[in-house]
mmCIF file of C-alpha atoms in Angstrom:
data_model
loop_
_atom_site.group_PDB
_atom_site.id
_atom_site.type_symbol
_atom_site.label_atom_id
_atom_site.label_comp_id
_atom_site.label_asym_id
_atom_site.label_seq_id
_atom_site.Cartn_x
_atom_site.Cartn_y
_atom_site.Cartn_z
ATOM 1 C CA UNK Y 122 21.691 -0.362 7.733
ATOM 2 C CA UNK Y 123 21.001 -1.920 4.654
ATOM 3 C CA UNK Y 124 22.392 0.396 1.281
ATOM 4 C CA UNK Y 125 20.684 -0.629 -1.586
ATOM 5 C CA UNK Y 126 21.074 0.769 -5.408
ATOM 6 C CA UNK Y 127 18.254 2.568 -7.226
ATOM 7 C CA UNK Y 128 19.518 2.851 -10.929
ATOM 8 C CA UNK Y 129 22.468 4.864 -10.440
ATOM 9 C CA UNK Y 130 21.446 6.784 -7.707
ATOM 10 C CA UNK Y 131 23.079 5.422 -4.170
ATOM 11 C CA UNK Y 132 20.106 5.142 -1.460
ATOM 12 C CA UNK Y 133 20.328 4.244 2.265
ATOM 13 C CA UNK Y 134 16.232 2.861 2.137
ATOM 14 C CA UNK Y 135 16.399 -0.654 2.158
ATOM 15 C CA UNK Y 136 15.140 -1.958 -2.020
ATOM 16 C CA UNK Y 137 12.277 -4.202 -0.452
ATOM 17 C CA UNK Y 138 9.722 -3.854 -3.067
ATOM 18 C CA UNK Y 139 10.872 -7.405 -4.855
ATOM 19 C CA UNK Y 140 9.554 -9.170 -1.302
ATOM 20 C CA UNK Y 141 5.530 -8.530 -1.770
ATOM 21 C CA UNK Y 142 3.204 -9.265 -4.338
ATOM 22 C CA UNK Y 143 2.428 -6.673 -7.041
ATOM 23 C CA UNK Y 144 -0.533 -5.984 -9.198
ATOM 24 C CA UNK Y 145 0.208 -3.953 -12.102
ATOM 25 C CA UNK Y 146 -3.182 -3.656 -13.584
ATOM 26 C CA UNK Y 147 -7.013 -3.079 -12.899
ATOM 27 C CA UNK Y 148 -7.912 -6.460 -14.087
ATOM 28 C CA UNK Y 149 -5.351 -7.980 -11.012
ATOM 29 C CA UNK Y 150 -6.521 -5.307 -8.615
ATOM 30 C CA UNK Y 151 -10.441 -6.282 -9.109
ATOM 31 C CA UNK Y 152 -9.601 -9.980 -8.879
ATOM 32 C CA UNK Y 153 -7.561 -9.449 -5.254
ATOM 33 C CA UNK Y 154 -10.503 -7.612 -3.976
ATOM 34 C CA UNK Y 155 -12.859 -10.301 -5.071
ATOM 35 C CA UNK Y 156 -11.212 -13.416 -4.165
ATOM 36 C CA UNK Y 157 -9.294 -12.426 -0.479
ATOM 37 C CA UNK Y 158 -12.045 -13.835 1.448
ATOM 38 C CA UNK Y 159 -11.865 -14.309 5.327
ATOM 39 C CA UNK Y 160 -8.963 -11.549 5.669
ATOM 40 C CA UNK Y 161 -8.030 -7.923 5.594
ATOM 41 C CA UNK Y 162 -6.096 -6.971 1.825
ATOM 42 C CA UNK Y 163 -4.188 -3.706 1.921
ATOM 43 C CA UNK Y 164 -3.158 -2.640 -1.094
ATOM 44 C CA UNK Y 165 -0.156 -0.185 -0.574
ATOM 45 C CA UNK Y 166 -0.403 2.245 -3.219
ATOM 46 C CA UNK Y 167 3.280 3.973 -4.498
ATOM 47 C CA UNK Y 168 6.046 4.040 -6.930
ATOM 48 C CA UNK Y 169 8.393 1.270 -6.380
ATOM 49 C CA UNK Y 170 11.678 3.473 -6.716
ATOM 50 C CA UNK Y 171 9.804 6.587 -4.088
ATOM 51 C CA UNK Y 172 12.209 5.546 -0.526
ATOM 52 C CA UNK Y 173 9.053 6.500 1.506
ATOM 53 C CA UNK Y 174 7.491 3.865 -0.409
ATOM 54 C CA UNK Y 175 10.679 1.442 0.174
ATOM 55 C CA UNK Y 176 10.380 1.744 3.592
ATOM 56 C CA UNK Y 177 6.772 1.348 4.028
ATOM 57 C CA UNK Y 178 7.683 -2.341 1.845
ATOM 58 C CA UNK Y 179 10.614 -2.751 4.334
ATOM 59 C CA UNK Y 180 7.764 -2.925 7.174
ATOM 60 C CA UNK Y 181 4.977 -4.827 5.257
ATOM 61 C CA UNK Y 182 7.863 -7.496 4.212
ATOM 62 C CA UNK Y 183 9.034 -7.942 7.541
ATOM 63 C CA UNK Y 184 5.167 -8.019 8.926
ATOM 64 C CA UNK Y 185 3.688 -10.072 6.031
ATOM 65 C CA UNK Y 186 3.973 -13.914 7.361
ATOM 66 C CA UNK Y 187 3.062 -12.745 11.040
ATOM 67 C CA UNK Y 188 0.025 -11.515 9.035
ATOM 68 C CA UNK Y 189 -0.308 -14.242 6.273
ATOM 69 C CA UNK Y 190 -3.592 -15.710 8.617
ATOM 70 C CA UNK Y 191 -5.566 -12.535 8.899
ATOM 71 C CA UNK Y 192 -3.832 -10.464 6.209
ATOM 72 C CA UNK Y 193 -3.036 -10.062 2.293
ATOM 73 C CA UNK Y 194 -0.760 -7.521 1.957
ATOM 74 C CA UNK Y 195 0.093 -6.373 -2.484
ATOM 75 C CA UNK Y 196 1.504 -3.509 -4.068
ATOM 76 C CA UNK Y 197 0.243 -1.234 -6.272
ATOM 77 C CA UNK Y 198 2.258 1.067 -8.883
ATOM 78 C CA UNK Y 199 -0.352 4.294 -9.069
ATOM 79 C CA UNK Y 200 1.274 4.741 -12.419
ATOM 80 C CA UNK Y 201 -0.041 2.016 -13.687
ATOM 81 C CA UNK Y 202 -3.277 2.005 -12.248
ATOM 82 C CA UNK Y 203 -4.644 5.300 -12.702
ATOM 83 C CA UNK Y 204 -8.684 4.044 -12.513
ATOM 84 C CA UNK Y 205 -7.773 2.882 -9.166
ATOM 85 C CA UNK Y 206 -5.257 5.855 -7.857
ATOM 86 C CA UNK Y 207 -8.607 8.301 -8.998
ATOM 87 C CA UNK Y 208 -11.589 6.256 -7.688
ATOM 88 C CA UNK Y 209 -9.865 6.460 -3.921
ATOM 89 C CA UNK Y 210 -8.650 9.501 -4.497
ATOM 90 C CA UNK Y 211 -4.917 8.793 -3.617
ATOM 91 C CA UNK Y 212 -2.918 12.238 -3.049
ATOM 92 C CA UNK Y 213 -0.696 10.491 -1.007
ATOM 93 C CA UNK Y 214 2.194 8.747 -1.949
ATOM 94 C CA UNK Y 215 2.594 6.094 -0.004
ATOM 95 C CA UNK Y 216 -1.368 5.525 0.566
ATOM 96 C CA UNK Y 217 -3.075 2.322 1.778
ATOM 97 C CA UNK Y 218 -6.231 0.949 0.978
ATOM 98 C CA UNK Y 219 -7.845 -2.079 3.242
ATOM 99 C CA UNK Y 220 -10.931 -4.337 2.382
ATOM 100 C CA UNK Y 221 -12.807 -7.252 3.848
ATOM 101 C CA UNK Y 222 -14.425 -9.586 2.168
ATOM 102 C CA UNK Y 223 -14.603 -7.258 -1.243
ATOM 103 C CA UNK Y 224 -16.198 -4.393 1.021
ATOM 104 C CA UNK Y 225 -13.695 -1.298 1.179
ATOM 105 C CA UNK Y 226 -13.034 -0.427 5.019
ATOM 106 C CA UNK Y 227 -12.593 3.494 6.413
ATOM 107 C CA UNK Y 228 -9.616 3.450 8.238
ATOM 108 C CA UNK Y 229 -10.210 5.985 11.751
ATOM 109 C CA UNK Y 230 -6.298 7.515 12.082
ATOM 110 C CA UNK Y 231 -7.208 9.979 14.750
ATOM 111 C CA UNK Y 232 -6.191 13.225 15.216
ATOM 112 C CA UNK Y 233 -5.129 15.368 18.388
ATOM 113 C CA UNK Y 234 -7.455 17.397 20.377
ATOM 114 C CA UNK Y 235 -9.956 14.998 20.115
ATOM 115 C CA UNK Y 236 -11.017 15.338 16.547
ATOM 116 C CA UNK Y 237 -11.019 12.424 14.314
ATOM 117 C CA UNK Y 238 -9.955 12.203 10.421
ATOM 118 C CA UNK Y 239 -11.675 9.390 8.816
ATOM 119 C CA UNK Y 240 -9.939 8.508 5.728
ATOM 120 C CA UNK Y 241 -9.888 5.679 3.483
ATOM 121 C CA UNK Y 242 -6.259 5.888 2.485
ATOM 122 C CA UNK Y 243 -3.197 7.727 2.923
ATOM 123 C CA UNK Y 244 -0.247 6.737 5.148
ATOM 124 C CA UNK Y 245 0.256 10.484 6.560
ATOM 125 C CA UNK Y 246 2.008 13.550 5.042
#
């Protein structure tokens, strides 16, 4: 396993967040939704230095150029985009957020006992 360094503070999550794309404002956020055309984006919404974060980056890295044809995958810092991390709501650090072709998609995560959760974000708690 993979020890990376987080500041001074010694973690066993794998520092992935350097591999993906970021978008650090609205402005870059709005012009990723408009212009992915013909695939899914999912923006991951976290803190880089969170290590549930990390390791949801450890999985999109390793899954992004299997993807690359049907899938743009970016990070988001909810920090710095607060418009964004209130319009959808995200309680949920990491959360995930998909659209196709500029429309945003409800994600159907299921639930036991037959009910469903329909949610537009959120990873799980």
């Amino acid at each position: 396993m993979y020890v990376g360094y987080l500041g001074k503070i010694k973690t066993r999550t794998p520092v992935m967040s350097f591999l993906l794309p970021k978008l650090s404002s609205k402005k870059e956020v709005d012009q990723a939704i408009k212009s992915t055309a013909e695939k899914v984006l999912v923006l991951r919404f976290g803190r880089d230095e969170d290590p549930v974060c990390l390791q949801l980056d450890d999985i999109l890295s390793k899954t992004s150029s299997d993807l690359s044809k049907m899938a743009a995958i970016y990070l988001v810092d909810v920090d710095q985009t607060p418009v964004y991390t209130h319009y959808f709501d995200i309680s949920y650090i990491p959360s995930t957020v998909f659209f196709f072709n500029g429309q945003h998609m409800k994600v159907d995560y299921g639930e036991a006992e037959g009910r469903h959760n329909r949610e537009a974000h959120s990873i799980g708690s």
